[in-house]
Tab-separated table of C-alpha atoms in Angstrom:
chain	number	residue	atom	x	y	z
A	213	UNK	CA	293.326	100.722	-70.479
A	214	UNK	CA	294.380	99.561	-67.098
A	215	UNK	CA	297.243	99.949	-65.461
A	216	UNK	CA	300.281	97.775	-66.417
A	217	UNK	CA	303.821	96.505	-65.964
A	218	UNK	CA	305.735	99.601	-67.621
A	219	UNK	CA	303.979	102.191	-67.166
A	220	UNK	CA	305.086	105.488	-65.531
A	221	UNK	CA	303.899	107.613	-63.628
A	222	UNK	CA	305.090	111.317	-62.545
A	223	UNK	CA	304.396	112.163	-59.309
A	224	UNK	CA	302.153	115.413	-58.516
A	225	UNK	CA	302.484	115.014	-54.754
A	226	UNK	CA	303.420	118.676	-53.529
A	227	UNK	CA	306.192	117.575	-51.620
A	228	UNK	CA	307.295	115.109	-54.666
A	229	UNK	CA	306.131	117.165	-57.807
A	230	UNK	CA	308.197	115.450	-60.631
A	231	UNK	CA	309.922	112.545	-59.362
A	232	UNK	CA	309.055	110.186	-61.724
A	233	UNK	CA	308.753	105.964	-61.193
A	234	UNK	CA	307.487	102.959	-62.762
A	235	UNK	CA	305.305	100.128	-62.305
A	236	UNK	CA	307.683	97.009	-62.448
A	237	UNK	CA	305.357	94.314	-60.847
A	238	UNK	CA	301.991	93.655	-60.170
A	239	UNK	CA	300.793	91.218	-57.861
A	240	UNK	CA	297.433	91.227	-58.447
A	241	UNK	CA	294.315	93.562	-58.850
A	242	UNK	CA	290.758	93.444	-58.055
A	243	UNK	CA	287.906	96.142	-57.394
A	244	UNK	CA	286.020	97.143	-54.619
A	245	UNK	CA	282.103	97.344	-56.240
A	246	UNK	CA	280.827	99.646	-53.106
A	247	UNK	CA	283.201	102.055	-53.556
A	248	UNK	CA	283.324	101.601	-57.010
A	249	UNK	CA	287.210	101.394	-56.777
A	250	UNK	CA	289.734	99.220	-59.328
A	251	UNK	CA	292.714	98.746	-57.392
A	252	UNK	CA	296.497	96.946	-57.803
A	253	UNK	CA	299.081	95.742	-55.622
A	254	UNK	CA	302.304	96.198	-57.029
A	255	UNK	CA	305.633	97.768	-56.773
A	256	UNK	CA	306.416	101.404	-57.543
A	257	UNK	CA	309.794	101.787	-58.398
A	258	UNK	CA	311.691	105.274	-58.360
A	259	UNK	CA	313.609	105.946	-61.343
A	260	UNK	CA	315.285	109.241	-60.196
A	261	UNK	CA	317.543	109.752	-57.409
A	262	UNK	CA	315.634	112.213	-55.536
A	263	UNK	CA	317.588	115.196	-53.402
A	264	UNK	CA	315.708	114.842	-50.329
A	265	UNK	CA	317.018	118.265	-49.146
A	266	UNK	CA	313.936	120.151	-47.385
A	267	UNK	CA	311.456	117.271	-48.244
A	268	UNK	CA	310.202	114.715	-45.951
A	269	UNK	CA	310.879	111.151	-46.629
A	270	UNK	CA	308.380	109.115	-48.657
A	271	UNK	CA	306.781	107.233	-45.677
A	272	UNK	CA	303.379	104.967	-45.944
A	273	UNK	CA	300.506	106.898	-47.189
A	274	UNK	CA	299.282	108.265	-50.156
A	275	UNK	CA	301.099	110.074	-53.504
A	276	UNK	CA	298.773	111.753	-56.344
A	277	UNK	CA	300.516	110.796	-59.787
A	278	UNK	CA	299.913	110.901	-63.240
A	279	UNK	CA	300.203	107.890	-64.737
A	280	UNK	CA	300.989	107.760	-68.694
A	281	UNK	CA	300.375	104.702	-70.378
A	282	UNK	CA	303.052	103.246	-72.036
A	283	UNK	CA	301.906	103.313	-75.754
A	284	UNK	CA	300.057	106.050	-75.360
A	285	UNK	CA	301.802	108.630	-74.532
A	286	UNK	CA	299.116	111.305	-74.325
A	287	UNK	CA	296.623	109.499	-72.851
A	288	UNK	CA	297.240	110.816	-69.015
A	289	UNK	CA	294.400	109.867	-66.446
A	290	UNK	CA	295.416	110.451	-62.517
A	291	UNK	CA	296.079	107.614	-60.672
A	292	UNK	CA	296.664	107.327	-56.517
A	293	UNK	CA	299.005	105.377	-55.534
A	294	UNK	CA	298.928	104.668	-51.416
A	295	UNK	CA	302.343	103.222	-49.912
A	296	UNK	CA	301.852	100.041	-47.965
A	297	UNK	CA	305.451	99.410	-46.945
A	298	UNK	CA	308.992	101.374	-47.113
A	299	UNK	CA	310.775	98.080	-47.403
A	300	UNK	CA	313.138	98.048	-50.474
A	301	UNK	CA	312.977	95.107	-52.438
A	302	UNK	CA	316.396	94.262	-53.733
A	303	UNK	CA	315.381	90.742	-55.091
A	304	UNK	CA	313.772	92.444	-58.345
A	305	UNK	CA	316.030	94.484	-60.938
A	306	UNK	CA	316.520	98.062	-60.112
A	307	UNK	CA	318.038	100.308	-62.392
A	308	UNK	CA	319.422	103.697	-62.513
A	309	UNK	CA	321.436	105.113	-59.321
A	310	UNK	CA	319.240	105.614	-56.132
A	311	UNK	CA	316.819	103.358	-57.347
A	312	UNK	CA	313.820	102.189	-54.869
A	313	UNK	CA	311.133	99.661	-54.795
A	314	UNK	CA	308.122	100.210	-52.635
A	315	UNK	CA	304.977	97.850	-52.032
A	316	UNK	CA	302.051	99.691	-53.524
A	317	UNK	CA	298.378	99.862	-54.030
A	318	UNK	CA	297.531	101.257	-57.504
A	319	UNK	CA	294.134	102.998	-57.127
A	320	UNK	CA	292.492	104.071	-59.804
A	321	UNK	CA	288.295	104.570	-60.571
A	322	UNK	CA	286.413	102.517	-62.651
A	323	UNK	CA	285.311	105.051	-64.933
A	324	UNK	CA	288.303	107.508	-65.456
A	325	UNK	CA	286.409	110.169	-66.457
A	326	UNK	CA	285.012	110.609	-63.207
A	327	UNK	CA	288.024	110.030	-61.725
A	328	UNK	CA	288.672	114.271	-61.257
A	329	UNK	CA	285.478	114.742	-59.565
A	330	UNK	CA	286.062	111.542	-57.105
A	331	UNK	CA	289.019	112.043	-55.874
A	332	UNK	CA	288.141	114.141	-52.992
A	333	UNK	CA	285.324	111.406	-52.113
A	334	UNK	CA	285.901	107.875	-53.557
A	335	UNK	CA	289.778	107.536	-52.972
A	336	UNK	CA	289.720	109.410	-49.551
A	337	UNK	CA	290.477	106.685	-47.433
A	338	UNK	CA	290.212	108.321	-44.331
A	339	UNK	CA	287.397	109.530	-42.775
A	340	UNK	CA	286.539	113.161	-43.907
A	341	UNK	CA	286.208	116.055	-40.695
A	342	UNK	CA	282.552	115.598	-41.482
A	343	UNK	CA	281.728	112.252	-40.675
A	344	UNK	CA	283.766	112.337	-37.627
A	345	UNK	CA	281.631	111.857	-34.327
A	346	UNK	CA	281.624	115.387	-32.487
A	347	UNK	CA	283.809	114.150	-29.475
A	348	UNK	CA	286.296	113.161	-32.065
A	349	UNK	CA	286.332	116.569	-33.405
A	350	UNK	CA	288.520	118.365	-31.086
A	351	UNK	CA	291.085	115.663	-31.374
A	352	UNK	CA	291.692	117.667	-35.342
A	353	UNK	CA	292.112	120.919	-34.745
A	354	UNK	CA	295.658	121.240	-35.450
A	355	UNK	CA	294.491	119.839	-39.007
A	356	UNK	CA	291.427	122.058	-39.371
A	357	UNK	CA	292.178	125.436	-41.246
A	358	UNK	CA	292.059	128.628	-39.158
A	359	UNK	CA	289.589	130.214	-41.520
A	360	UNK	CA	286.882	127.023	-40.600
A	361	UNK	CA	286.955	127.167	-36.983
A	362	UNK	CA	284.667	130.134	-36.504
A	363	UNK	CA	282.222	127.705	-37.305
A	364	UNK	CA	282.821	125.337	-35.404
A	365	UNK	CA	280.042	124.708	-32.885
């Protein structure tokens, strides 16, 4: 079932575990066939007011959520959803105190059942340390793990 208007979707985000949103419009959707990606732009709206104490603001970039279908209540399948804009869109209802609307892109794979063992791979948008050129390597060490730079070469 693909995404829809209505849906929810609880967060799983470290930094956001449990804030919980809906999908309130969708602009449109296609797929990307080489990286075997269906994908929405939309507008995630945030349903609780969240206490920002300790946490850092939702900027662009990427959340993890689980996204429950409407009907189907049991029928969870993880979803990413990547922030394209902070702008707050007051022209569309909001509802419920602290309420926010931010310009999304729904990503989801094409087959959901693969969708666990992807996510590391298909939905990483950015290039992985891996694939990086060597010169550009030194430019990440403050992101690479302690325990992985003794083999570094």
């Amino acid at each position: 079932m693909d995404t829809d208007v209505g849906d929810y979707v609880v967060c799983s985000s470290p930094e956001y575990m449990g804030t919980t949103g809906r999908i309130v419009h969708i602009e449109r959707n296609g797929s990307d066939p080489c990286m075997k990606l269906k994908w929405y732009w939309g507008f995630y709206e945030i349903l609780r007011n969240i206490d920002m104490t300790g946490k850092p603001p939702i900027e662009i970039g990427e959340l993890y959520a689980t996204t429950t279908e409407k009907k189907l209540p049991a029928n969870v399948t993880m979803r990413k959803i990547r922030i394209t804009s902070k702008d707050v869109f007051d022209t569309l209802p909001q509802t419920g105190k602290g309420t926010q609307l931010f310009f999304c892109r729904f990503v989801c794979s094409l087959s959901d059942k693969k969708l666990t063992e992807a996510k590391e791979e298909d939905l990483d948008f950015e290039p992985s340390p891996r694939k990086r050129k060597a010169e550009e390597v030194d430019d990440a060490d403050d992101r690479v793990h302690p325990s992985t730079r003794s083999g570094k070469q």
